[in-house]
PDB file of C-alpha atoms in Angstrom:
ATOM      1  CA  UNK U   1     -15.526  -5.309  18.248  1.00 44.00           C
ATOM      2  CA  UNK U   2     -18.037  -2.811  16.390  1.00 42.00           C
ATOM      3  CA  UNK U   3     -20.219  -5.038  13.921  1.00 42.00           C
ATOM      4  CA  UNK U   4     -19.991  -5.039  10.376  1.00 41.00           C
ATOM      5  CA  UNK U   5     -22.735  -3.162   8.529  1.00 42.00           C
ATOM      6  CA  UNK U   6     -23.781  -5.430   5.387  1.00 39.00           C
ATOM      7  CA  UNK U   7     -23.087  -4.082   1.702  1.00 45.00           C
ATOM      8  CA  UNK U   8     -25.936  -2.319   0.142  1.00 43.00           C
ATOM      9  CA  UNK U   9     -25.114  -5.031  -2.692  1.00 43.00           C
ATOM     10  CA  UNK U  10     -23.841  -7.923  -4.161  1.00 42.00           C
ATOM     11  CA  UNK U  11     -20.305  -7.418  -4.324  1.00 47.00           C
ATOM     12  CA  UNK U  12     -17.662  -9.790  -5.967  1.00 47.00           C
ATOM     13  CA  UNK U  13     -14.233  -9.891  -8.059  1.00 49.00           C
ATOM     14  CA  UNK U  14     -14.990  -9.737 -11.517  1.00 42.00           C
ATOM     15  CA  UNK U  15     -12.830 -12.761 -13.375  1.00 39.00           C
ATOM     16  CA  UNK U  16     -11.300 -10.873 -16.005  1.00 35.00           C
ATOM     17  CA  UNK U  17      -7.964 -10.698 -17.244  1.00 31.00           C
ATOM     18  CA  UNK U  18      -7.518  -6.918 -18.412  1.00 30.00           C
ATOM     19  CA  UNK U  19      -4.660  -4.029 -18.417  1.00 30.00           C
ATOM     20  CA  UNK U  20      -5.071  -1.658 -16.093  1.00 31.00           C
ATOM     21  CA  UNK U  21      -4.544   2.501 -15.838  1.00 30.00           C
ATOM     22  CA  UNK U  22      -4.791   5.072 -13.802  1.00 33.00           C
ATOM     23  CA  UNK U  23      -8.718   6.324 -13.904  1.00 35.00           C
ATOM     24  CA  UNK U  24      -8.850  10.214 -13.059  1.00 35.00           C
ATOM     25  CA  UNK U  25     -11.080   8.995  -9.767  1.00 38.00           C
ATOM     26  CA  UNK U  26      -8.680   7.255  -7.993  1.00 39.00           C
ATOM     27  CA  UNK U  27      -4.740   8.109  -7.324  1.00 38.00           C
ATOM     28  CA  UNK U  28      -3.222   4.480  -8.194  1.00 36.00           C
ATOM     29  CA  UNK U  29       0.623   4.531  -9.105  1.00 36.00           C
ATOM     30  CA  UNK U  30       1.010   2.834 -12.476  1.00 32.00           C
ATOM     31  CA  UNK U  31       0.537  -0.521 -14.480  1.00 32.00           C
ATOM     32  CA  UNK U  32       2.121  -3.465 -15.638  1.00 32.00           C
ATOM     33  CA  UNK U  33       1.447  -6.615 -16.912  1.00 30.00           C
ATOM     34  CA  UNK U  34       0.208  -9.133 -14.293  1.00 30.00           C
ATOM     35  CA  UNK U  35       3.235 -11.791 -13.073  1.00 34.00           C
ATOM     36  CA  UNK U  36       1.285 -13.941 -10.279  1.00 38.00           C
ATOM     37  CA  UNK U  37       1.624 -14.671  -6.891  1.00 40.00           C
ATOM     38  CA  UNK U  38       5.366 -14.620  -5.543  1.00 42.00           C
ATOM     39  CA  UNK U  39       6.667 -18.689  -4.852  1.00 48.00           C
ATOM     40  CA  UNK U  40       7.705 -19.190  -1.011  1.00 48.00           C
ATOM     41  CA  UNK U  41      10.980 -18.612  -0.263  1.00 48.00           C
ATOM     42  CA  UNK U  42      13.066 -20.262   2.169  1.00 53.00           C
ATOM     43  CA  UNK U  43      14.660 -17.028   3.383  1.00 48.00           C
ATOM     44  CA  UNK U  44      11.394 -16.435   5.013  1.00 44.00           C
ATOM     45  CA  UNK U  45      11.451 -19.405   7.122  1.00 48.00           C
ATOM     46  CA  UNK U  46      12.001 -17.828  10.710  1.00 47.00           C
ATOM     47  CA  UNK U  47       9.590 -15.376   9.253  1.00 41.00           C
ATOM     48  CA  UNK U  48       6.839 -18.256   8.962  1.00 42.00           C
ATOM     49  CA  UNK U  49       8.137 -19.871  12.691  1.00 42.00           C
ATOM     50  CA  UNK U  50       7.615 -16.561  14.244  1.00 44.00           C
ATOM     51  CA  UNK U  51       4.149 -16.706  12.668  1.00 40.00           C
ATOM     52  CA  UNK U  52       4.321 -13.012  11.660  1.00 52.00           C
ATOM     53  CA  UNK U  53       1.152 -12.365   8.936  1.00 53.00           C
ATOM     54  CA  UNK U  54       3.153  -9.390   6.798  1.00 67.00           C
ATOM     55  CA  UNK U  55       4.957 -12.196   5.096  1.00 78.00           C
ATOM     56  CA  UNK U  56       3.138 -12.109   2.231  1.00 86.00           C
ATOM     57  CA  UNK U  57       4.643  -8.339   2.149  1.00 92.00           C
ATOM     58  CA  UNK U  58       8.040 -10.075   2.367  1.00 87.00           C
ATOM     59  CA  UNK U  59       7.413 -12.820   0.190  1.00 89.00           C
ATOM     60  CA  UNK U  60       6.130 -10.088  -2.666  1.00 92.00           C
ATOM     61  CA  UNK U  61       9.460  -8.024  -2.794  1.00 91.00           C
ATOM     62  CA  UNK U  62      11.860 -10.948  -2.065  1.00 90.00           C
ATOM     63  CA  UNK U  63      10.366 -12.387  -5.261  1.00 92.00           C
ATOM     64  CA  UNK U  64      10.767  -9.534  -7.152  1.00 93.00           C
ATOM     65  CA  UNK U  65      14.626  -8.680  -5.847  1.00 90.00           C
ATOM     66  CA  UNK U  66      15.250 -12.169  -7.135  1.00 92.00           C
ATOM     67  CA  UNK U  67      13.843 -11.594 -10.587  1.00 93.00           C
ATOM     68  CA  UNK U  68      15.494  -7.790 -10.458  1.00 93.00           C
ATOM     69  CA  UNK U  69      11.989  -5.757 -11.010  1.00 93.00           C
ATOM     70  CA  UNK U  70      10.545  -3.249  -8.942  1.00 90.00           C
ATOM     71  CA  UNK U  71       7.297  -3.844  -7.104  1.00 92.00           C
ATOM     72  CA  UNK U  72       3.854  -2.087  -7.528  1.00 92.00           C
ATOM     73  CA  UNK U  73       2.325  -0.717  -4.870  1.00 94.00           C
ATOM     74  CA  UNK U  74      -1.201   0.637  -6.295  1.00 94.00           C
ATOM     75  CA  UNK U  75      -3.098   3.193  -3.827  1.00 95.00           C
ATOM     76  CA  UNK U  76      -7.126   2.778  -3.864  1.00 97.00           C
ATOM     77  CA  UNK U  77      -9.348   4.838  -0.974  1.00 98.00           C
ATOM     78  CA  UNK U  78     -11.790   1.910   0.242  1.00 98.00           C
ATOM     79  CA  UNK U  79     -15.521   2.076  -0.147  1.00 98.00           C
ATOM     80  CA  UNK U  80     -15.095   4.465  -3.339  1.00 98.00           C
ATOM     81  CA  UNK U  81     -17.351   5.289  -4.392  1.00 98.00           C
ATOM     82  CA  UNK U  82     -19.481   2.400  -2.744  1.00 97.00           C
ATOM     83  CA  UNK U  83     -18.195  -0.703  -1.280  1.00 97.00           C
ATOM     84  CA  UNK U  84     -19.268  -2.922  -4.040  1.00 96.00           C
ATOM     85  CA  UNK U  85     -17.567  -1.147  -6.710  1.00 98.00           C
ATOM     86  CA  UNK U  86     -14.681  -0.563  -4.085  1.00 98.00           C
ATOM     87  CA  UNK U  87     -14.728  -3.900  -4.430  1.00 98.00           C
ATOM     88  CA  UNK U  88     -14.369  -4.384  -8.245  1.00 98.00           C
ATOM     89  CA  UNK U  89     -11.715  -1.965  -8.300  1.00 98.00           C
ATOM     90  CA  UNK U  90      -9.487  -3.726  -5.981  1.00 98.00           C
ATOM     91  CA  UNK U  91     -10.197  -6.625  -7.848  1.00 97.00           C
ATOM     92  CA  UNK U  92      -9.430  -5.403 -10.968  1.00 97.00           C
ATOM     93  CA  UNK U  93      -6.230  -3.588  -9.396  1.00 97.00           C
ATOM     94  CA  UNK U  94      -4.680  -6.935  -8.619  1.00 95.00           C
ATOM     95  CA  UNK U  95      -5.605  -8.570 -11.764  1.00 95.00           C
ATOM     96  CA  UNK U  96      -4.291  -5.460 -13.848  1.00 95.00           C
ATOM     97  CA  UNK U  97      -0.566  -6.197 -12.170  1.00 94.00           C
ATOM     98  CA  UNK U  98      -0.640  -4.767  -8.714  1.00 96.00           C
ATOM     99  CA  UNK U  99       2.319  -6.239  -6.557  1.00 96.00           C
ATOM    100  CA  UNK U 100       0.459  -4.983  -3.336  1.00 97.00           C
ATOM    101  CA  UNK U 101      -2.275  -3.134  -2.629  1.00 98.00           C
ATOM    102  CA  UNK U 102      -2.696  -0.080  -0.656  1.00 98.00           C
ATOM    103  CA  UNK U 103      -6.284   0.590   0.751  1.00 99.00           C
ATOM    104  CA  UNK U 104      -7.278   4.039   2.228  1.00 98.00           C
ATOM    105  CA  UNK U 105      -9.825   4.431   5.253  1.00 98.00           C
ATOM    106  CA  UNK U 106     -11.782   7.253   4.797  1.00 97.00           C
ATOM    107  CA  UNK U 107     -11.167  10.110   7.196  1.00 95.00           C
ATOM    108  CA  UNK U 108     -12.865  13.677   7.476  1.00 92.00           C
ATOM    109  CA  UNK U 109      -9.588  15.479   8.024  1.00 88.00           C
ATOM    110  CA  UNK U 110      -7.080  14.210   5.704  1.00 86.00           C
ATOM    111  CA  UNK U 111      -4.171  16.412   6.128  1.00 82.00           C
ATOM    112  CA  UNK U 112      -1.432  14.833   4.001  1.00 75.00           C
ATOM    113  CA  UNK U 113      -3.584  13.743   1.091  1.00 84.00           C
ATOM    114  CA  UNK U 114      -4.061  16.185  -2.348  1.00 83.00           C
ATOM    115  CA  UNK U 115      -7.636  17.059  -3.908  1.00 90.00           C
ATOM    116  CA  UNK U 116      -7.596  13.526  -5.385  1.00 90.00           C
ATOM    117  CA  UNK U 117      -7.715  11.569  -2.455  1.00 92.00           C
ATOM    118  CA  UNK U 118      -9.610  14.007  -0.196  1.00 94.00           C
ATOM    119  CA  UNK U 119     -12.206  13.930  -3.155  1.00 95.00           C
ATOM    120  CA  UNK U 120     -12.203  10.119  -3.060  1.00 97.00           C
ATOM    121  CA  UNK U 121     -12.473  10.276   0.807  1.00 96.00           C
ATOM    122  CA  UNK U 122     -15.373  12.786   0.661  1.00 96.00           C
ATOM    123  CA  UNK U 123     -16.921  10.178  -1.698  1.00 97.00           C
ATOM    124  CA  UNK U 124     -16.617   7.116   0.011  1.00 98.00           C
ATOM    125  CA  UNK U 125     -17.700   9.076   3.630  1.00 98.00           C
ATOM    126  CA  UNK U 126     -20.763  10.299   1.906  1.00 97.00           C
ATOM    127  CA  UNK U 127     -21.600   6.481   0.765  1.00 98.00           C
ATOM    128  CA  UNK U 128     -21.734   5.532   4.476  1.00 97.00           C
ATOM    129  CA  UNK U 129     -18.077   4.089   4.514  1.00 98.00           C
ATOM    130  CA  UNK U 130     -16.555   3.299   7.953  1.00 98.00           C
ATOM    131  CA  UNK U 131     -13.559   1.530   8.920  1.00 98.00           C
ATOM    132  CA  UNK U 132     -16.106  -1.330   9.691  1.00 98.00           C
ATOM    133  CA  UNK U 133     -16.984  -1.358   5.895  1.00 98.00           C
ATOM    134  CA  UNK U 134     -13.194  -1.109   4.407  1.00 98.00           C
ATOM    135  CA  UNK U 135     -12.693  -3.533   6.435  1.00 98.00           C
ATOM    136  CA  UNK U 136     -15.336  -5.836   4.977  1.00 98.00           C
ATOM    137  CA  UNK U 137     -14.591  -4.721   1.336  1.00 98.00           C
ATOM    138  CA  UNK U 138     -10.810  -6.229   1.988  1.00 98.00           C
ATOM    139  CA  UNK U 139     -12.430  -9.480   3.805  1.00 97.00           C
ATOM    140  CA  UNK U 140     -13.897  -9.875  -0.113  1.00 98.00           C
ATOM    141  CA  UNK U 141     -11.632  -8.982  -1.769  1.00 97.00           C
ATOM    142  CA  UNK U 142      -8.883 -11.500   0.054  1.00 95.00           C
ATOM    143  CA  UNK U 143     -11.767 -14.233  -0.432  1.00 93.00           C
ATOM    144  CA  UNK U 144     -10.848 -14.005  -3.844  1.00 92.00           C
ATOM    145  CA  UNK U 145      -7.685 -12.417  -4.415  1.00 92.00           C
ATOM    146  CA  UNK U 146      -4.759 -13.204  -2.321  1.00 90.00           C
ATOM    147  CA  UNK U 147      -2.685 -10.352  -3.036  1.00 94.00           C
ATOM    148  CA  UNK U 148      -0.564  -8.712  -0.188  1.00 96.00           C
ATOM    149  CA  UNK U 149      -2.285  -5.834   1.254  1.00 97.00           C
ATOM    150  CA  UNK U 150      -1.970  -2.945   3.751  1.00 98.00           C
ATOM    151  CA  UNK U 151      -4.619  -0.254   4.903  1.00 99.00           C
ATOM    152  CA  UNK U 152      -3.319   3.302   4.945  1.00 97.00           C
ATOM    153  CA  UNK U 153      -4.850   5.682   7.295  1.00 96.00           C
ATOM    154  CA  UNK U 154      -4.625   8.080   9.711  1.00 96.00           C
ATOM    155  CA  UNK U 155      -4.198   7.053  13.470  1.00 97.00           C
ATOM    156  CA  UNK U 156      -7.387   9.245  14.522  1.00 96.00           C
ATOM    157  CA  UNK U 157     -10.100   6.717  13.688  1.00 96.00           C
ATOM    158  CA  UNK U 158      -7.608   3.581  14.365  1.00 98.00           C
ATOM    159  CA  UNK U 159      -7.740   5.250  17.982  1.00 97.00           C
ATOM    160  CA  UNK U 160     -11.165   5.308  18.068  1.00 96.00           C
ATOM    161  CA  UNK U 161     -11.722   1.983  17.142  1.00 97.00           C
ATOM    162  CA  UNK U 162      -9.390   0.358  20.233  1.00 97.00           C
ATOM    163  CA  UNK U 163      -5.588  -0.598  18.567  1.00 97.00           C
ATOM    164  CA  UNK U 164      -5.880  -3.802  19.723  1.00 95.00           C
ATOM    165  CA  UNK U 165      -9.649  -4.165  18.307  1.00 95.00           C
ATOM    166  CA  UNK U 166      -8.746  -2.600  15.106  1.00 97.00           C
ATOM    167  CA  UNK U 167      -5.641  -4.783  14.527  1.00 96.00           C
ATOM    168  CA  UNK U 168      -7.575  -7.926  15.284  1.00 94.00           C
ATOM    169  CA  UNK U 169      -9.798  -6.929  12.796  1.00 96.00           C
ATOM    170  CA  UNK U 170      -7.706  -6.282  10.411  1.00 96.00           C
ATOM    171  CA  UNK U 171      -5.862  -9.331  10.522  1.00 94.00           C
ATOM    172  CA  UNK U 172      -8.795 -11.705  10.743  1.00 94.00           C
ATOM    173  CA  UNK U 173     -10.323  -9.788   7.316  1.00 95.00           C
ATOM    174  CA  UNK U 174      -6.564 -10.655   5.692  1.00 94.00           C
ATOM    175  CA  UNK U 175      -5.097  -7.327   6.457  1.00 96.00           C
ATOM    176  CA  UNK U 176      -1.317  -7.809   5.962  1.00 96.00           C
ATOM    177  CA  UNK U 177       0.279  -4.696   7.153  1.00 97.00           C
ATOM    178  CA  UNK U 178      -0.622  -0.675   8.137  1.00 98.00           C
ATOM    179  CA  UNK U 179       0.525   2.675   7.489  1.00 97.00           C
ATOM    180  CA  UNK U 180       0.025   5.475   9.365  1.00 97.00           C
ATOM    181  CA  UNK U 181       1.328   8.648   7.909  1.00 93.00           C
ATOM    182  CA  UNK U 182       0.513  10.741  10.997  1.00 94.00           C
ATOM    183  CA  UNK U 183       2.239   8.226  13.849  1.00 96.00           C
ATOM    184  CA  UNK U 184       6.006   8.378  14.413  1.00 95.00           C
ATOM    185  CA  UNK U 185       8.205   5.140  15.149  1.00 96.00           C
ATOM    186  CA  UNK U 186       8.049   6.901  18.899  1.00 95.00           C
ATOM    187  CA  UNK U 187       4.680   7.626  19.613  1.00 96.00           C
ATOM    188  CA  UNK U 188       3.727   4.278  18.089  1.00 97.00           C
ATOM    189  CA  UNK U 189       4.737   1.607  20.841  1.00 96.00           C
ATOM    190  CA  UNK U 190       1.093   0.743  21.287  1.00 97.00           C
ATOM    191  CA  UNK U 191      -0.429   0.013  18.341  1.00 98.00           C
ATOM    192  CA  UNK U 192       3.205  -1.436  17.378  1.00 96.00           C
ATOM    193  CA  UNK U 193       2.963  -4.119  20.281  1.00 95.00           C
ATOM    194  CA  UNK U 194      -0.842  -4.734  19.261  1.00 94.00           C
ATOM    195  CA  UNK U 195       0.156  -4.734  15.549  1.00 95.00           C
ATOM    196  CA  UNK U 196       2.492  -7.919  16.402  1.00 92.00           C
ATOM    197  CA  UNK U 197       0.162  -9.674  18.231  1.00 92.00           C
ATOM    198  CA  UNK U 198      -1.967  -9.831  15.810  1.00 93.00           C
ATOM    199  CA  UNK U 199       0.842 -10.535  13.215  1.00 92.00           C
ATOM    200  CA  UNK U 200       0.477  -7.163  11.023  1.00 95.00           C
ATOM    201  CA  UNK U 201       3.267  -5.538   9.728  1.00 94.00           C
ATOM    202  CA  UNK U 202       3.542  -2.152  11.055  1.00 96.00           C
ATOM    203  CA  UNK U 203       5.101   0.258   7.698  1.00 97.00           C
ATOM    204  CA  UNK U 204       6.911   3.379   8.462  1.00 97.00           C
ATOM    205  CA  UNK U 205       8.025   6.673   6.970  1.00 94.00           C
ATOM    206  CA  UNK U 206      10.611   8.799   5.906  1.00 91.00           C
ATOM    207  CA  UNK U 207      11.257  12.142   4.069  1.00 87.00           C
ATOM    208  CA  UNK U 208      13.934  13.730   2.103  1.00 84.00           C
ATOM    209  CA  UNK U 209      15.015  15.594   5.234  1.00 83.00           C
ATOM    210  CA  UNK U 210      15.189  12.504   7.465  1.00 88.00           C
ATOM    211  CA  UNK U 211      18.896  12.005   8.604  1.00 87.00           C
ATOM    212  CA  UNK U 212      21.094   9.077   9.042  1.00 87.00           C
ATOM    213  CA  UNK U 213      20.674   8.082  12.388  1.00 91.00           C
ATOM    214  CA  UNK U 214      16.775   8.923  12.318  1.00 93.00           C
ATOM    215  CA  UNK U 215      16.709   6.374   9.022  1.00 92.00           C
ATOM    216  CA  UNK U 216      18.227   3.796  11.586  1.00 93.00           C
ATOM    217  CA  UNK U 217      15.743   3.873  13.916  1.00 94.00           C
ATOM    218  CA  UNK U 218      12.657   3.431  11.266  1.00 95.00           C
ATOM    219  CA  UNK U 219      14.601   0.564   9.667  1.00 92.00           C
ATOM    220  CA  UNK U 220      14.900  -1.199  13.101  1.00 92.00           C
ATOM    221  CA  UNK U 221      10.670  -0.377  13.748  1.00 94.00           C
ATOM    222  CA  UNK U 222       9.061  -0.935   9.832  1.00 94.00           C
ATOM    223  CA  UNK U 223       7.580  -4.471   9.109  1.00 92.00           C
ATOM    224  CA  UNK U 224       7.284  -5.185   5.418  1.00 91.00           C
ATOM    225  CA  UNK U 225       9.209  -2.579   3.830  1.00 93.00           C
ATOM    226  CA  UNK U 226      10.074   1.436   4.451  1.00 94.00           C
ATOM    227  CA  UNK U 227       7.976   4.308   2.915  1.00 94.00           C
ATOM    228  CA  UNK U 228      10.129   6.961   1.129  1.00 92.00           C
ATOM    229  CA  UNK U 229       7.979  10.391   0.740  1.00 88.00           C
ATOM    230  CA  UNK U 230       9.357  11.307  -2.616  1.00 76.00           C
ATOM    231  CA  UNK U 231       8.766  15.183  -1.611  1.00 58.00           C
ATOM    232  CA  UNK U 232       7.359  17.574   1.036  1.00 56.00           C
ATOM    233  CA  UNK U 233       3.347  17.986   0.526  1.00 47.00           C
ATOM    234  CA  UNK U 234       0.483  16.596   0.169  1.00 46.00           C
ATOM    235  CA  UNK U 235      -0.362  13.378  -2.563  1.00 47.00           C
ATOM    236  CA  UNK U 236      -1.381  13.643  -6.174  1.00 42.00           C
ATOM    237  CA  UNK U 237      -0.298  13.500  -9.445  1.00 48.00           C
ATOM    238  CA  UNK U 238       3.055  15.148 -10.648  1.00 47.00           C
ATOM    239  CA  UNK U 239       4.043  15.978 -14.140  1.00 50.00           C
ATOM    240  CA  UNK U 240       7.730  14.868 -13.282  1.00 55.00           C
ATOM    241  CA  UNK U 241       9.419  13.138 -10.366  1.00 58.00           C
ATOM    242  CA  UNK U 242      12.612  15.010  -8.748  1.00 61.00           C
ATOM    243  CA  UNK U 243      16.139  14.099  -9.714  1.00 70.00           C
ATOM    244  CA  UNK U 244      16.508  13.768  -6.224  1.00 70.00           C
ATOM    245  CA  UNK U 245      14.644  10.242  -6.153  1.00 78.00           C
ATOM    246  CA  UNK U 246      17.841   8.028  -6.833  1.00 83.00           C
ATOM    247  CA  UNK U 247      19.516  10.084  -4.402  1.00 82.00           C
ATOM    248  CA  UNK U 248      17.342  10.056  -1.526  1.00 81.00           C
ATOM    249  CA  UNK U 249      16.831   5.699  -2.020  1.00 86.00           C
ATOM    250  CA  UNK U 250      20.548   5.284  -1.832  1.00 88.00           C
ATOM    251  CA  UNK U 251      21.225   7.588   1.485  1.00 85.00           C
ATOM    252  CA  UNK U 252      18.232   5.254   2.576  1.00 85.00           C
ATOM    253  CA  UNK U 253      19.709   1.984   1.420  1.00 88.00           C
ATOM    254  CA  UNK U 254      23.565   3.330   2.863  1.00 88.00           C
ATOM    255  CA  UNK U 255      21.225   3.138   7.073  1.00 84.00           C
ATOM    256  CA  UNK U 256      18.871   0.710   5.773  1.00 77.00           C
ATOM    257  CA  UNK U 257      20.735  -2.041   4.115  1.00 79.00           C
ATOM    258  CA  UNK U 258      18.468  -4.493   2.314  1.00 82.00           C
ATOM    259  CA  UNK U 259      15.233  -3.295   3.544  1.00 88.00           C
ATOM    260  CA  UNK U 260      12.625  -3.157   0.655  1.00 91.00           C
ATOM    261  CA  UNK U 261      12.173   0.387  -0.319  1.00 92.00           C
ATOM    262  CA  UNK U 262       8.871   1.975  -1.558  1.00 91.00           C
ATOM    263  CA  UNK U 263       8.588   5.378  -3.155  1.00 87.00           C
ATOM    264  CA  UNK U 264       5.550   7.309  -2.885  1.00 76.00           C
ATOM    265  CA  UNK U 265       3.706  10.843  -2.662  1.00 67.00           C
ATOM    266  CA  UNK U 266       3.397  11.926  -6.655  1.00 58.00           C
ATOM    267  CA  UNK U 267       4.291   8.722  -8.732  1.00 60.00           C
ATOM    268  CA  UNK U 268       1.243   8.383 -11.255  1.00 54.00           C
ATOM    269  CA  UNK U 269       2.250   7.407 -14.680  1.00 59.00           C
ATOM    270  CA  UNK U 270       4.696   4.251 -15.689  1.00 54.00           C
ATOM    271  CA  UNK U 271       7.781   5.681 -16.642  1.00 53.00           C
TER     272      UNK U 271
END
C-alpha cells in the first residue's frame, strides 16, 4: 500500500455545536438541526453476523425510516482547500446535522461534476491532495466523529491505486461505503468482490431514463442505499428541483422495494 504523506498541520475536529449552511466553496446539500448517532437496530443483526462494515449506512436510514425523516447526505471534495481545514469542515459538517457524509477524491478529469466541484477539485489537487491524503483526512475525522461515510470518486485513480489496496485502505481509515459515478453494476465485479472483502458498501446509480428491469439489477448490486441522479448533467446548484423528483423515487421504489433512496445532482438549499 502507497504510504501516507503527513499533514502540513495540526489538524483536528473543532468541538463546537453550531448550524450549518451551504458556503459558496463547497457543493453540500442542505442543513438541519443535529439528531445524533442512529441506536442499533435489531433488523441489522445478520447484517452485523455477516460482518459487513456499510452498516453504519444501514443503521443511519433505518433510524430515520423509523422516526419518518429523510436523511442528509452532505457532499464535501476532500483535502479542500488543505487537508487540515478539509478536516474542520467535515467536522463541522457532521456536527451541523449531516446524516452521512460524502467525501470527494480529487481527480484531474472530472467529467460529471459542475464548476463547483471541478473548482474544489482544482483546489484541493493544487494543495498536494492524493487519494493517500483523503484518505488520511477521513482516518481523523472518524477518530473523532463517527458518522457514516462514503468516498465518491471516479474509478480512474481507484484503478491506479490496486481495488483491493484501495478498499483495504479505505476500510481500515473507517471508510463505510463508495461511489463511483463512472463504473456500471457490470463492469464493476472486481472492485465489487474486493469492496466485500473488505466490508465496504459498494453504492450505485440510476437516472431518470433507467428502466424497470435495469432498476432491478442495481437494487440487487448497491450496498447501503441507491443513488437517484435527479437530472441529466453535470452537479451544482439549481434554482428549482424538477416536478419529476416524486415521480422518478416511486418508479424506483415500485423495482426497488424498501431500498433506501438518495437523491442527488442539484439539491442545494433546504426546502
Amino acid at each position: 500500500m502507497p504510504s501516507t504523506p503527513p499533514f502540513s498541520g495540526p489538524a483536528r475536529c473543532l468541538r463546537r455545536r453550531w448550524w450549518w449552511s451551504p458556503s459558496p466553496e463547497e457543493e453540500t446539500k442542505t442543513w438541519r438541526s443535529y439528531c445524533g448517532q442512529p441506536k442499533p437496530d435489531p433488523r441489522l443483526a445478520k447484517v452485523r453476523e455477516e460482518r459487513m462494515g456499510w452498516t453504519a449506512i444501514a443503521e443511519a436510514f433505518l433510524s430515520l425510516r423509523d422516526r419518518g425523516e429523510g436523511a442528509l447526505v452532505a457532499y464535501l471534495m476532500g483535502g479542500d482547500p488543505d487537508p487540515s481545514r478539509s478536516l474542520e469542515y467535515l467536522c463541522a459538517a457532521a456536527e451541523g446535522g449531516a446524516d452521512l457524509l460524502e467525501v470527494g477524491i480529487p481527480f484531474s478529469d472530472p467529467v460529471a461534476d459542475g464548476p463547483t466541484i471541478q473548482a474544489a477539485g482544482l483546489r484541493a489537487l493544487a494543495a498536494g491532495t492524493t487519494t493517500e491524503t483523503v484518505l488520511e483526512v477521513v482516518r481523523n475525522l472518524k477518530r473523532e466523529r463517527p458518522v457514516p461515510l462514503l468516498l465518491m470518486g471516479y474509478y480512474n485513480p481507484i484503478l491506479r491505486f490496486g481495488e483491493g489496496a484501495f478498499c483495504t485502505a479505505a476500510a481500515e481509515c473507517g471508510v463505510d461505503g463508495l461511489i463511483v459515478p463512472d463504473l456500471p453494476p457490470e463492469e464493476a465485479v472486481p472492485l465489487k468482490d474486493a469492496a466485500e472483502r473488505a466490508g465496504l458498501g459498494l453504492v450505485f446509480l440510476a437516472t431518470p431514463e433507467t428502466e424497470g428491469r435495469r432498476i432491478e439489477l442495481i437494487v440487487r448490486h448497491t450496498k447501503g442505499f441507491l443513488y437517484l441522479v435527479s437530472r441529466y448533467g453535470t452537479t451544482g446548484e439549481r434554482d428549482r428541483l424538477s416536478r419529476e423528483i416524486p415521480r422518478l423515487v416511486g418508479r424506483v421504489r415500485e423495482r426497488g422495494g424498501r431500498v433506501p433512496i438518495a437523491v442527488g445532482f442539484g439539491i442545494s438549499r433546504p426546502e
